Short mmCIF file of C-alpha atoms in Angstrom, two decimals:
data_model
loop_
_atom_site.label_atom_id
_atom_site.label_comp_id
_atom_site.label_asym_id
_atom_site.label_seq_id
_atom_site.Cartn_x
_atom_site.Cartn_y
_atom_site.Cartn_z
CA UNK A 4 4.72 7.59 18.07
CA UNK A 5 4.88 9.63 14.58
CA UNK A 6 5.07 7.17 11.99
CA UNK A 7 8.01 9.21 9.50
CA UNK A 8 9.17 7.94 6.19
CA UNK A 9 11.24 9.59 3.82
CA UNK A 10 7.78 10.76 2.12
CA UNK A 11 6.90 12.95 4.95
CA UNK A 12 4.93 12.41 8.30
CA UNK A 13 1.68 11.03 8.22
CA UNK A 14 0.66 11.42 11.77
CA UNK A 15 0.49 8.38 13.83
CA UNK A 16 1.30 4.93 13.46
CA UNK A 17 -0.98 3.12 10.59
CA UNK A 18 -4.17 2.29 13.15
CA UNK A 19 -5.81 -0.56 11.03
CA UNK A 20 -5.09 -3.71 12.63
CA UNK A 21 -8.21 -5.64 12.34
CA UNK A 22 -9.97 -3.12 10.28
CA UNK A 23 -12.02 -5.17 7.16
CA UNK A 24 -11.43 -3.94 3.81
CA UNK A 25 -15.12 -2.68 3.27
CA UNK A 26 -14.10 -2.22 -0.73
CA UNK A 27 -11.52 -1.23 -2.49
CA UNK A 28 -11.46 1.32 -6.07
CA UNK A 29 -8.57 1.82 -8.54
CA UNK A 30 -8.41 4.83 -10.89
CA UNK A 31 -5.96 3.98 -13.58
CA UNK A 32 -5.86 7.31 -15.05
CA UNK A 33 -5.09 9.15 -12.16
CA UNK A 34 -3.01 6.69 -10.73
CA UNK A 35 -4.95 6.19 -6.85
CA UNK A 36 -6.12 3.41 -5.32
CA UNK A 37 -8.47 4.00 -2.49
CA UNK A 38 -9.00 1.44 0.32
CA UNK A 39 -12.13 2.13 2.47
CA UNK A 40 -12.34 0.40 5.89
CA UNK A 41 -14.39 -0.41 8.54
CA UNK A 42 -15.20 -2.81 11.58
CA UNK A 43 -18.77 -3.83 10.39
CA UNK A 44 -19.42 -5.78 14.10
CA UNK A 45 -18.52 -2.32 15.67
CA UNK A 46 -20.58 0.03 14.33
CA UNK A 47 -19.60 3.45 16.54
CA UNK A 48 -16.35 3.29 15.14
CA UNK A 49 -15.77 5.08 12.33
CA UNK A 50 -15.05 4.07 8.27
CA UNK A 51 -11.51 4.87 7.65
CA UNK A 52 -10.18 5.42 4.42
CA UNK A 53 -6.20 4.76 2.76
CA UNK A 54 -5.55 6.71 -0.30
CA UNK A 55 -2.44 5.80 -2.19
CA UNK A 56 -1.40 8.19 -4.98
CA UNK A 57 0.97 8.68 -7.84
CA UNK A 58 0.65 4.74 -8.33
CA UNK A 59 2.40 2.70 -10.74
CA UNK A 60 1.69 -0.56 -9.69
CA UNK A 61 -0.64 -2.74 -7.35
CA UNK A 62 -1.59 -6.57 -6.75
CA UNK A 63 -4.04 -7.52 -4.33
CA UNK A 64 -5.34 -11.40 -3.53
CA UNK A 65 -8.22 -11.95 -2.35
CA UNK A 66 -9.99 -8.97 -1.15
CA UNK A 67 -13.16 -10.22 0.00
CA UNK A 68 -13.95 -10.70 3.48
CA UNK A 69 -10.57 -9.61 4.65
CA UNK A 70 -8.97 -8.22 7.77
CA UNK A 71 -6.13 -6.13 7.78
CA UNK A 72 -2.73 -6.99 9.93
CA UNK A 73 -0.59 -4.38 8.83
CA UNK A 74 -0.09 -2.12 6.03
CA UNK A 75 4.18 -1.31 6.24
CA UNK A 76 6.29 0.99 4.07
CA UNK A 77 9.07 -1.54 2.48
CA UNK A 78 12.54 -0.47 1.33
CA UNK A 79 12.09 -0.57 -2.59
CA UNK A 80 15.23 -2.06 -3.58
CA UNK A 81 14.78 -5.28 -1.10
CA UNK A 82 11.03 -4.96 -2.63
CA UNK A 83 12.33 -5.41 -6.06
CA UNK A 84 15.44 -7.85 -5.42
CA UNK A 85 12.84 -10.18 -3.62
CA UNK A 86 10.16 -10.47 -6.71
CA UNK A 87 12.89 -9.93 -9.84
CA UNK A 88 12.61 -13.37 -11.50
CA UNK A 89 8.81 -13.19 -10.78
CA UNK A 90 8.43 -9.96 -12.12
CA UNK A 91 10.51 -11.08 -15.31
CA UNK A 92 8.59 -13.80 -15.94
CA UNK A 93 5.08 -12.19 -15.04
CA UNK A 94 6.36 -9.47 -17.90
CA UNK A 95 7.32 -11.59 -20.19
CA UNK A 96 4.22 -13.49 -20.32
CA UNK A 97 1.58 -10.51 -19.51
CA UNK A 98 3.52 -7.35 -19.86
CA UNK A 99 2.55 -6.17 -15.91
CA UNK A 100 3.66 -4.61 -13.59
CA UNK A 101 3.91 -1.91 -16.14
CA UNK A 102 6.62 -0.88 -14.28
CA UNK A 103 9.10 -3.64 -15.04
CA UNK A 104 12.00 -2.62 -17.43
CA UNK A 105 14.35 -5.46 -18.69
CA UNK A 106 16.96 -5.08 -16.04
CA UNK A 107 16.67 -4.29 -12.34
CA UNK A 108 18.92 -1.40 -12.39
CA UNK A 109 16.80 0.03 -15.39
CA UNK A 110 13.04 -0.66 -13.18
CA UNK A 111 14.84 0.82 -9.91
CA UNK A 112 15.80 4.34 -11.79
CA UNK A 113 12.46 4.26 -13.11
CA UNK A 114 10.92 3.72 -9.50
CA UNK A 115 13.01 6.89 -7.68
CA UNK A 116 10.74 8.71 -6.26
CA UNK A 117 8.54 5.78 -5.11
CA UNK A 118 7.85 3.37 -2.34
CA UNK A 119 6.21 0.28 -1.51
CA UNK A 120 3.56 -0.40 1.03
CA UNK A 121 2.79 -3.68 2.01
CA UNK A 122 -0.70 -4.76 2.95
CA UNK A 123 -1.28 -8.28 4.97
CA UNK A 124 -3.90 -9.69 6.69
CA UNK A 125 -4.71 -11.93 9.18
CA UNK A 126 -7.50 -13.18 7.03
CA UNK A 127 -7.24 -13.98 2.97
CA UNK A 128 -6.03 -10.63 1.92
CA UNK A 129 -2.15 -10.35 0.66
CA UNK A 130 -1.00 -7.17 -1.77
CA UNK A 131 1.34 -4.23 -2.35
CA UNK A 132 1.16 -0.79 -3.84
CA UNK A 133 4.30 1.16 -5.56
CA UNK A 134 3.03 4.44 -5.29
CA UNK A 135 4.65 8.36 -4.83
CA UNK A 136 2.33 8.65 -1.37
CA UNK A 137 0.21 7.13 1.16
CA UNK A 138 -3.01 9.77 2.72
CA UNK A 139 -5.38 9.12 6.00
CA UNK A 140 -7.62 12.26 5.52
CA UNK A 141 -8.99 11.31 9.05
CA UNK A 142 -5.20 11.78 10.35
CA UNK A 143 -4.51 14.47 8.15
CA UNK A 144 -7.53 16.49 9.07
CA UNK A 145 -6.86 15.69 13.22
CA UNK A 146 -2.98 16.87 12.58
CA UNK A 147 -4.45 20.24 10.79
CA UNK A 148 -7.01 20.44 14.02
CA UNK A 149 -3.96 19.66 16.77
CA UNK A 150 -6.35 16.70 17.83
CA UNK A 151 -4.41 13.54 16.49
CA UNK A 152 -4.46 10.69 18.42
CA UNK A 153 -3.25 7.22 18.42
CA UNK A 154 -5.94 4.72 17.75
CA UNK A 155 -5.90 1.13 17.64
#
């Protein structure tokens, strides 16, 4: 089933259930995170990769070792409503997420444009990213070919 948000299609349903998170790398500058993935006890199939882009804010827990669940595009309004007084606080006392503006209304204007996608695991890992867009250049490249399939 396409997987359609109100970004744009990207192909198939997110395939990384029980795909480790091999490493992860953050450019602040130009605002992408890249996750790279992999099942290291199954070796013929291949790394993966998530690329997240116009990013404005991130937390992960607990990377290492980890093994993705889900990774699910979250309404950013419930996103915000559920964290506010822990993103006040968190500002207050460390100035992040960088993001945060003194009232709600204020930090969901400056978030238009934006989503949240939020990564679990079934082991240790827990995070989000607020970012503009969400790339699988293996699914983009099999939608460009006509050869995408759903892979799990």
């Amino acid at each position: 089933l396409p997987y359609v948000s109100r970004f744009g299609v990207l192909g198939k349903v997110m395939k990384y259930h029980d795909y480790h998170i091999l490493s992860y790398s953050v450019d602040c500058q130009a605002g992408v995170i890249t996750l790279d993935l992999g099942r290291p006890n199954q070796p013929e199939i291949p790394k993966e990769k998530i690329i997240f882009s116009g990013v404005v804010g991130y937390q992960f827990h607990d990377a290492m070792g980890s093994i993705i669940l889900d990774v699910e595009e979250k309404e950013i309004r419930e996103f915000i409503e559920e964290r506010s007084e822990t993103f006040t606080e968190s500002y207050r006392l460390n100035g992040i997420p960088k993001f945060w503006r003194e009232e709600m209304n204020q930090t969901l204007k400056e978030l238009e444009g934006k989503c949240v996608w939020k990564i679990t695991s079934s082991i240790g890992f827990d995070g989000y990213v607020v970012a503009s867009k969400i790339h699988q250049p293996e699914q983009d490249a099999a939608l460009n070919s006509g050869t995408a399939s759903l892979r799990e």
